[in-house]
XYZ file of C-alpha atoms in Angstrom:
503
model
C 0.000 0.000 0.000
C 1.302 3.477 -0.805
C 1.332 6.453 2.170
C 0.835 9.612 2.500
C 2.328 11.609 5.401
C -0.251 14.005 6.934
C 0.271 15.775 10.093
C 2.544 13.640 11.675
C 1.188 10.100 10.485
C 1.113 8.394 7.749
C -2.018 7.224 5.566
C -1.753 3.854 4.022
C -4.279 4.057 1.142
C -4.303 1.486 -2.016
C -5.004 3.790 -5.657
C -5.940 1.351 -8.415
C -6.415 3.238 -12.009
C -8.965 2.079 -14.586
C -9.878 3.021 -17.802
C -9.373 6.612 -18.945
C -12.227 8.407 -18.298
C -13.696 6.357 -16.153
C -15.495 6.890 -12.585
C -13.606 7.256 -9.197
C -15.081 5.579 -6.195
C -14.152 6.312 -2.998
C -14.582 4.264 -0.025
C -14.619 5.033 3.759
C -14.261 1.567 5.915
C -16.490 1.566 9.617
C -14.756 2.558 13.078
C -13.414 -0.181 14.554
C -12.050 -2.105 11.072
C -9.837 -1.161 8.091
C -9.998 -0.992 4.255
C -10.023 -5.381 4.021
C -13.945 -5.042 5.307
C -14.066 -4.273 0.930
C -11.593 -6.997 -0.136
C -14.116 -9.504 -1.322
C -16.421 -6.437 -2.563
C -13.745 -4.880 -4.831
C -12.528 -8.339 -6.260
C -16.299 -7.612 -7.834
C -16.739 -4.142 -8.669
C -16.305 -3.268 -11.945
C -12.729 -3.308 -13.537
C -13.052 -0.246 -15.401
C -13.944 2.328 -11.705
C -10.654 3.659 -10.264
C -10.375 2.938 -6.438
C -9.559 4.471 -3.702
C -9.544 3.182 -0.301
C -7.480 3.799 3.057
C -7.180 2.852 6.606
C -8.330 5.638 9.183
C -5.943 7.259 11.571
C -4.590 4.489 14.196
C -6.821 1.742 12.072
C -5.018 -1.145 9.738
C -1.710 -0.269 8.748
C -2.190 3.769 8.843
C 0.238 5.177 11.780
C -1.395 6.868 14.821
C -1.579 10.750 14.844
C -0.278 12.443 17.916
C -4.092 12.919 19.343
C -6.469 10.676 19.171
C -9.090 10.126 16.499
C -11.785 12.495 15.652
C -14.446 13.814 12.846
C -12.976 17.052 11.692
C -9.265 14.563 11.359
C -11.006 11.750 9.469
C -12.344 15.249 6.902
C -8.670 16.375 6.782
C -7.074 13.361 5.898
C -9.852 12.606 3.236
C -9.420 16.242 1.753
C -5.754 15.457 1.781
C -5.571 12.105 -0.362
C -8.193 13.254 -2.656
C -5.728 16.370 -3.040
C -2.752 14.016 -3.541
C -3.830 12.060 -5.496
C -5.729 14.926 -8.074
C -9.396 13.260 -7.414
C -11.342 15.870 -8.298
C -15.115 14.487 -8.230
C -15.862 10.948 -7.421
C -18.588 8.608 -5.615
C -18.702 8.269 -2.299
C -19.145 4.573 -0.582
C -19.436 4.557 3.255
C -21.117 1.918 5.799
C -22.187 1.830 9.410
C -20.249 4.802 11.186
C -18.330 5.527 7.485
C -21.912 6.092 6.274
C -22.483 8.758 8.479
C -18.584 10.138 7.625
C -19.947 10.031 3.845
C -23.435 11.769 4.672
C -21.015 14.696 6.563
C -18.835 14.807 3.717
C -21.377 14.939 1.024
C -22.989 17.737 2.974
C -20.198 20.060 3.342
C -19.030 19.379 -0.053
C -21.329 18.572 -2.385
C -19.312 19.926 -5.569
C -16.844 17.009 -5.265
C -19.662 14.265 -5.361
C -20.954 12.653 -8.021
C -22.818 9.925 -6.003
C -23.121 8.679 -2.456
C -23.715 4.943 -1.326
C -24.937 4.114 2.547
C -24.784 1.004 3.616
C -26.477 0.702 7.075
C -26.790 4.474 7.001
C -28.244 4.764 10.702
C -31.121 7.420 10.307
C -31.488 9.236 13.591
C -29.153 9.331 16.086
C -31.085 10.732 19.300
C -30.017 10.955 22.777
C -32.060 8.947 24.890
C -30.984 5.785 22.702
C -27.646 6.663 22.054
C -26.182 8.330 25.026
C -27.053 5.017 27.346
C -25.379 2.374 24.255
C -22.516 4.340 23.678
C -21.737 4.430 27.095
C -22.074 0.509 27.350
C -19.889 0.384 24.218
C -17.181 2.378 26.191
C -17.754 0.993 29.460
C -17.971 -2.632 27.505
C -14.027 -1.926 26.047
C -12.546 -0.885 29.014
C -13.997 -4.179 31.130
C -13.160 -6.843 28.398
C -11.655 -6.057 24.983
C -12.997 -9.769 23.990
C -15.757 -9.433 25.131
C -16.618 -6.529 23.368
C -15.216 -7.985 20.168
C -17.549 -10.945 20.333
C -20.519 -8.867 21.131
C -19.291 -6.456 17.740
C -19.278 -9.965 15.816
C -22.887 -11.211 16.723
C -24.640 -7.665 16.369
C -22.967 -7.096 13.089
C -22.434 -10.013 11.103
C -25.028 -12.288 9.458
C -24.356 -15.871 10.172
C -21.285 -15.699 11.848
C -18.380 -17.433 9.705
C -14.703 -18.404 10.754
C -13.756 -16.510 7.645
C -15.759 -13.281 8.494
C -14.768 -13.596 12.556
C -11.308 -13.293 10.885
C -11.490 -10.219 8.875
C -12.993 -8.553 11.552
C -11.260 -9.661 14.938
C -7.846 -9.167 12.734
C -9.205 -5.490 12.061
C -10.074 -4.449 15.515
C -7.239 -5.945 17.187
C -5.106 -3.551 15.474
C -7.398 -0.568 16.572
C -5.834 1.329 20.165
C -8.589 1.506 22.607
C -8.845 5.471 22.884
C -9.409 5.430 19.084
C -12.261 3.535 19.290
C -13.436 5.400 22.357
C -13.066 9.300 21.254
C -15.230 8.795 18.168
C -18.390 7.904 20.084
C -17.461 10.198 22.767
C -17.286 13.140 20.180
C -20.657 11.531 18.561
C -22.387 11.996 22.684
C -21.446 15.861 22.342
C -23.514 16.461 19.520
C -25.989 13.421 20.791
C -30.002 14.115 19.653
C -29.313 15.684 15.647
C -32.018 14.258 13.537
C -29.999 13.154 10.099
C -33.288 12.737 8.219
C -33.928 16.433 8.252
C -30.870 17.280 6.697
C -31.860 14.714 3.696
C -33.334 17.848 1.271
C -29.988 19.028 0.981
C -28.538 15.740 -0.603
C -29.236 16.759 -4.480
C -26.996 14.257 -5.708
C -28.293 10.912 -6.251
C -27.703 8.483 -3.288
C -28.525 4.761 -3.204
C -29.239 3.222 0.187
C -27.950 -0.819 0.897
C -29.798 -2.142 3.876
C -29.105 -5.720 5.417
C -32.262 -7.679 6.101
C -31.230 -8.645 9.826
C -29.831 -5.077 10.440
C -29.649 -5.022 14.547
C -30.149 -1.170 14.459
C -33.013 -0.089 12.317
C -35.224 -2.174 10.906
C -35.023 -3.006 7.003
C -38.824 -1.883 6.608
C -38.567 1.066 8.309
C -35.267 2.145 5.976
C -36.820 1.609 3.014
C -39.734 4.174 3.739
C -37.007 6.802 5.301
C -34.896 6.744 2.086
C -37.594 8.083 0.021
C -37.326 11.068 1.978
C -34.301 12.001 -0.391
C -35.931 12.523 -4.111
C -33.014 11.164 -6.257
C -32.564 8.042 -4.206
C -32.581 4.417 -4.660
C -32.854 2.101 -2.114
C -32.124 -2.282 -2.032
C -32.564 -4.237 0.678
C -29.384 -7.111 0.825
C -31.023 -10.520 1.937
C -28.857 -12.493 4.560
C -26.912 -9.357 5.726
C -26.651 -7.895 8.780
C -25.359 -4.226 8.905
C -22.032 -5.607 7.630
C -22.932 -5.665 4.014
C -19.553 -5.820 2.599
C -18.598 -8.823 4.454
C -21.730 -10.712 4.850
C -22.760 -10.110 0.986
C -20.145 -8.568 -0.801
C -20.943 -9.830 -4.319
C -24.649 -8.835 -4.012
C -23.468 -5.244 -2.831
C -20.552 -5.172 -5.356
C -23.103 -6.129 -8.354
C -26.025 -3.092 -6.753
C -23.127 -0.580 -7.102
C -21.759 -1.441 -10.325
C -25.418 -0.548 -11.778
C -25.809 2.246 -9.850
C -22.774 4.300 -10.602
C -23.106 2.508 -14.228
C -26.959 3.710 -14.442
C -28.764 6.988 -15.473
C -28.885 9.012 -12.255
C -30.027 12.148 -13.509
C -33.179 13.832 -11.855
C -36.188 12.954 -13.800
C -38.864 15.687 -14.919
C -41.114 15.810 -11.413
C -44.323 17.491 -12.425
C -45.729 20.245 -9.947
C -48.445 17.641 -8.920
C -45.821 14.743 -8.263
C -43.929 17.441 -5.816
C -46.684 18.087 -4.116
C -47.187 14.379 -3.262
C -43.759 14.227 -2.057
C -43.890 17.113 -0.013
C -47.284 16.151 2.019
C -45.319 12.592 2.091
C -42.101 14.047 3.487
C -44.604 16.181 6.198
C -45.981 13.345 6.751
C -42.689 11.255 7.934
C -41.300 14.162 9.672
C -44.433 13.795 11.747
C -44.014 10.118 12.912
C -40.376 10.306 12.723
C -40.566 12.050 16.411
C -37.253 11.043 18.447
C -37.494 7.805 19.995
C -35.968 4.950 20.093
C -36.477 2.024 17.165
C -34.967 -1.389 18.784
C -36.156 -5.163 18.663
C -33.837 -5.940 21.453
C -35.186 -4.912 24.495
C -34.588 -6.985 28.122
C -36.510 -5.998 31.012
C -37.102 -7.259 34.575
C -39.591 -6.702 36.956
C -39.425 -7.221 40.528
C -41.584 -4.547 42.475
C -44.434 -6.206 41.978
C -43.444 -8.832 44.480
C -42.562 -11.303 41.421
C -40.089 -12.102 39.201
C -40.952 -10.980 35.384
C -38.647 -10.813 32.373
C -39.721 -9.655 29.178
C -38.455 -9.426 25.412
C -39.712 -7.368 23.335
C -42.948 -7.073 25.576
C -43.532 -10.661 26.198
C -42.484 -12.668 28.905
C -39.760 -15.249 29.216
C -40.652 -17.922 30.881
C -38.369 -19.755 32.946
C -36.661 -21.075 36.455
C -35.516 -17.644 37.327
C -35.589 -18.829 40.927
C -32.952 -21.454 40.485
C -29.021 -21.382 40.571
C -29.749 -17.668 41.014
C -30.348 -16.809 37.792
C -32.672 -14.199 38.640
C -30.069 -12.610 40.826
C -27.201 -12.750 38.448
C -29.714 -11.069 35.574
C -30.344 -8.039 38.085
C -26.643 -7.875 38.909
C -25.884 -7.895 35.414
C -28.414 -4.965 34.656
C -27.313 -3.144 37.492
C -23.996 -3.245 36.132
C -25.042 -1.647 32.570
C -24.533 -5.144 31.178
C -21.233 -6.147 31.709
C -19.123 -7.700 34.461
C -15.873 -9.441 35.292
C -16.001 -13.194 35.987
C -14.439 -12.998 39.211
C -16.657 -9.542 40.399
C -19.595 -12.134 40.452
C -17.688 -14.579 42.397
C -16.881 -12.041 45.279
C -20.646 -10.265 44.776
C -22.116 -14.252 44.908
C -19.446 -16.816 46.872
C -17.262 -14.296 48.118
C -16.195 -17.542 50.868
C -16.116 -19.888 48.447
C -13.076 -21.388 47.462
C -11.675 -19.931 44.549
C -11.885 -23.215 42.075
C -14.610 -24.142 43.583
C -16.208 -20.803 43.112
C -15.290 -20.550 39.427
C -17.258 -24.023 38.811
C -19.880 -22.942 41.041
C -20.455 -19.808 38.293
C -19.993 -22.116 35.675
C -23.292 -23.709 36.583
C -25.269 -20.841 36.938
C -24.085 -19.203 33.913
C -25.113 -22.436 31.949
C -28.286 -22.477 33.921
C -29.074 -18.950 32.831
C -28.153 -19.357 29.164
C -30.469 -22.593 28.998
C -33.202 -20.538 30.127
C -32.912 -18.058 26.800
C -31.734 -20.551 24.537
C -34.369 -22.626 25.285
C -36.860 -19.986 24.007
C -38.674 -20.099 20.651
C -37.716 -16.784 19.481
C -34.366 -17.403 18.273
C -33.291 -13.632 19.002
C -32.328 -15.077 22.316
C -30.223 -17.095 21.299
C -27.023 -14.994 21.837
C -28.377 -13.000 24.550
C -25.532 -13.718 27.161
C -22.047 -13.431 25.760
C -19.419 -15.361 28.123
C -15.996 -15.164 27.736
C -12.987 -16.382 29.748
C -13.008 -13.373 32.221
C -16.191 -11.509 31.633
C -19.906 -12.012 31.031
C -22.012 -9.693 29.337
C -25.900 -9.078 28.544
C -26.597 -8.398 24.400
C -29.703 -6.644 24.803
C -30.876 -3.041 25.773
C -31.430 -3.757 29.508
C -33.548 -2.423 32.214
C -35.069 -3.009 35.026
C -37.897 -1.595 37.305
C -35.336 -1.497 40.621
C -33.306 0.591 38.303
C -34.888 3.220 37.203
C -36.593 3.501 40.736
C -33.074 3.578 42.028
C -32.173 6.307 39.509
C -35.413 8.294 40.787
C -34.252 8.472 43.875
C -30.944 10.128 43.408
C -32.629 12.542 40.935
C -35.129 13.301 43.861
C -31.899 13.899 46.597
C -30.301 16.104 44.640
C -33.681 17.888 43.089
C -33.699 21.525 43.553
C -37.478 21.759 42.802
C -39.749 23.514 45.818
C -40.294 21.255 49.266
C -44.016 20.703 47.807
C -43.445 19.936 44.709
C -40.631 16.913 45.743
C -42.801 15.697 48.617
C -45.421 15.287 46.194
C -42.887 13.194 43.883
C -41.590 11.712 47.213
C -45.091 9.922 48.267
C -45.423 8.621 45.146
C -41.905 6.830 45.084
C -43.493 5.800 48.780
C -46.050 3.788 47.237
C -44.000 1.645 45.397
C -41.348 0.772 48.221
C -41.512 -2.058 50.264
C -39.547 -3.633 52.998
C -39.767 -6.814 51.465
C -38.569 -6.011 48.022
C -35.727 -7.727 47.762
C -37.207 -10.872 50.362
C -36.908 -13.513 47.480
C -33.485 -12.666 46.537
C -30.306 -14.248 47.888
C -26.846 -12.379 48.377
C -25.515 -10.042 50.672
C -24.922 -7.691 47.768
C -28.376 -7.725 47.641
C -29.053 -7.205 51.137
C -26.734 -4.580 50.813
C -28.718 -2.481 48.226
C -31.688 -3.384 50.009
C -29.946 -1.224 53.088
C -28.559 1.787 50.849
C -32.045 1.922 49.598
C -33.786 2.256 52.596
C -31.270 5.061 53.529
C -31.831 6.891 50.897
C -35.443 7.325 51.217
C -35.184 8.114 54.812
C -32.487 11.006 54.134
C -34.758 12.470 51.209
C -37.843 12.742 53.646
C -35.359 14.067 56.676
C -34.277 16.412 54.310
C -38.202 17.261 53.053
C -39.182 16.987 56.933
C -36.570 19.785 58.010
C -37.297 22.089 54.683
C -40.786 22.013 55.073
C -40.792 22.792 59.157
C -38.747 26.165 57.564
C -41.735 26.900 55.681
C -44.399 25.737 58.297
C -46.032 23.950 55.595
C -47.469 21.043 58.467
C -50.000 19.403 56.925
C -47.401 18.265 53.846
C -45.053 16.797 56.957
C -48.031 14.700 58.657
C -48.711 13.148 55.679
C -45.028 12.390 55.116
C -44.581 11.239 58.777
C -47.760 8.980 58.237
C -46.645 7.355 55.042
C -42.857 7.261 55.604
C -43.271 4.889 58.649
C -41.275 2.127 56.241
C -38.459 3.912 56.056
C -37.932 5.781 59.126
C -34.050 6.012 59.726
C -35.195 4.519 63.352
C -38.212 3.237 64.911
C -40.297 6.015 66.479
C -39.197 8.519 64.406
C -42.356 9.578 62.945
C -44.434 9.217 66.033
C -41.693 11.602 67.824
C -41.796 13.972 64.800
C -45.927 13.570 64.861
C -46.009 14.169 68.398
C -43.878 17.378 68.314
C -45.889 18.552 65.857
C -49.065 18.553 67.870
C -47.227 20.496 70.656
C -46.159 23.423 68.588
């Protein structure tokens, strides 16, 4: 591969030249690989396109700048091959992350593209479903790089080959931890943009690839949101996940060669036709409010003095009360997903010889993967990822206890009036019992079960000792009367009670 030196690193980048005349295509490999995720695609694009392809800063064989990666570098280094190598216009190929690179490029400059391609081009990026992932992606690295490297196989890849395992693992194993990290911490910065309102300014064609088994937006779904651009195409790749290059890379190869090949010009849209498209496009910009689109949701209830799990809205059934799989599940989604082996040996058998221990695990682990392999939907199948040193939930997980517990700190360090978080307060009341956590084993349980109860009985202290300032009594009696379940010791609200009666 030839390089290019560019601010203190160098650029390994492969140029092949075709016919005279002919189109330039560039492409822009996904965060975490390197320019082989198109081997097997190029060996089947069209002889006559020139290529151009690189690795990103710190990915493949490209050297690592002296900070780490980020957006406006990846538009510098672009800017500078295109420059070096006197690529005027060309077409644009990006997937996954790379599609969203593309979609930036083609945006802020538009005179240099003749056509864009997005494979797996994710179409809204929004806070409340990114923010919590990306932060399980980061916290997911820094716990177990193999762990997260087998979770990156089984989200993206459609089936999972020895072959494809290869190109990838090779890939990301050359990729430094912090440049996988700043990306998506840049990306939570700028967290909650809506892409698919910045589509009208795409007036070059663009032709969306989108694998049938994409784990990020449904295939459906894409294929309606494409249309919001007016000189787009759109195919969906059968047997692909949102690797498209490496789980169909002739099928993709053989869509591109006819688009670039094709007529793209805009066709004659009569005023009418417009019309259509803009009540249409109204019409999506309507539904397309920001929330999040997944088919992998986990969640487990407890507060209603059962045990409940649920996929996708409906309920796994299994023995969650045995080998403590409903305890390791919590402990796991109290965790964000993701925990060292040996951190559930010391939260579980911290006595426990260590051998012994490890076995011990081993059981329950197997008895908790039975329960969702065992399961007709076969989405389950790959819910738990094990490794040799960590164990990790592939889902979007959350529980009731959770977001209760996550309520409560909100509440302690609210700054809203006395009223307004006593009213908030006695409704958190009504949903706390002493014997939430009776059916669970563990001291670490116990142990939350404690910090819990303290909690609540420092919020209402707090509320008790605001309120007095404001002589607002009748909101404290009906605290002290309700908050008998978590007085900090018994008598405390009949003491309170009674000195209010005195006053």
């Amino acid at each position: 591969m030839p390089t290019l030196n560019n601010q203190n690193y160098s650029i390994h980048f492969e140029f092949r030249e075709g016919e005279s005349n002919a189109p330039t295509v560039v492409f822009l490999h996904d965060l975490c690989l390197d320019a082989t995720m198109w081997a097997q695609l190029l060996e089947t694009i069209d002889k006559k396109y020139t290529l151009l392809y690189y690795d990103l800063c710190g990915h493949g064989q490209s050297t690592q700048a002296p900070s780490p990666l980020s957006m406006n570098q990846i538009r510098s280094e672009l800017l500078a091959l295109l420059h070096h190598m006197h690529v005027t216009t060309f077409h644009l190929v990006g997937c996954r992350f790379s599609a969203f690179l593309a979609f930036d490029f083609a945006l802020k400059f538009p005179e240099k593209i003749d056509s864009v391609t997005f494979l797996s081009f994710p179409f809204q990026v929004q806070k409340g479903a990114f923010v919590p992932e990306c932060e399980s992606q980061i916290q997911l690295l820094k716990l177990d790089r193999l762990l997260f490297e087998k979770k990156f196989l089984l989200e993206n890849i459609y089936p999972v080959t020895l072959f494809k395992a290869r190109t990838v693992t090779r890939a990301l194993r050359r990729v430094s931890i912090e440049n996988i990290i700043n990306p998506y911490q840049e990306l939570l910065k700028t967290a909650d943009f809506d892409l698919i309102h910045e589509f009208k300014e795409l007036k070059m064609p663009v032709l969306f690839m989108h694998g049938e088994y994409d784990p990020v937006y449904p295939s459906e779904l894409a294929m309606i949101f494409s249309k919001y651009v007016l000189n787009s195409h759109f195919m969906l790749i059968p047997n692909a996940s949102s690797l498209i290059p490496i789980d169909q890379p002739a099928v993709a190869a053989n869509a591109l060669n006819r688009f670039i090949s094709g007529n793209k010009s805009l066709v004659f849209v009569s005023t009418s036709y417009q019309n259509q498209l803009k009540t249409m496009n109204r019409l999506i910009e309507r539904a397309y409010q920001p929330k999040k689109v997944s088919l992998r949701y986990l969640r487990l209830s407890i507060m209603n003095g059962d045990t409940h799990v649920y996929w996708n809205g409906r309920e796994i059934n299994g023995s969650w009360s045995q080998r403590s799989a409903k305890e390791i599940l919590l402990f796991l989604i109290l965790n964000r997903g993701a925990v060292k082996r040996d951190t559930l040996i010391d939260a579980f058998t911290p006595d426990m010889e260590l051998d012994k221990a490890r076995n011990h695990l081993r059981v329950q682990l197997n008895h908790l993967n039975r329960i969702f392999q065992s399961q007709p939907d076969q989405s389950l199948q790959e819910m738990l990822i094990i490794s040799r040193d960590s164990v990790a939930l592939n889902a979007d997980i959350q529980s009731d206890i959770s977001t209760y517990m996550q309520e409560i700190d909100q509440l302690f360090w609210s700054e809203k009036a006395s009223a307004d978080r006593s009213a908030l307060f006695l409704q958190m009341l009504e949903d706390y019992s002493s014997s939430l956590f009776s059916s669970f084993k563990g001291d670490w349980i116990q142990r939350i079960s404690k910090n819990l109860h303290s909690k609540l009985s420092q919020i209402m202290t707090q509320l008790l000792i605001s309120l007095k300032e404001e002589n607002n009594f009748p909101v404290m009696i009906q605290l002290l009367k309700q908050g008998k379940k978590i007085e900090p010791y018994r008598g405390f609200c009949d003491e309170w009670l009674a000195a209010i009666k005195q006053r």
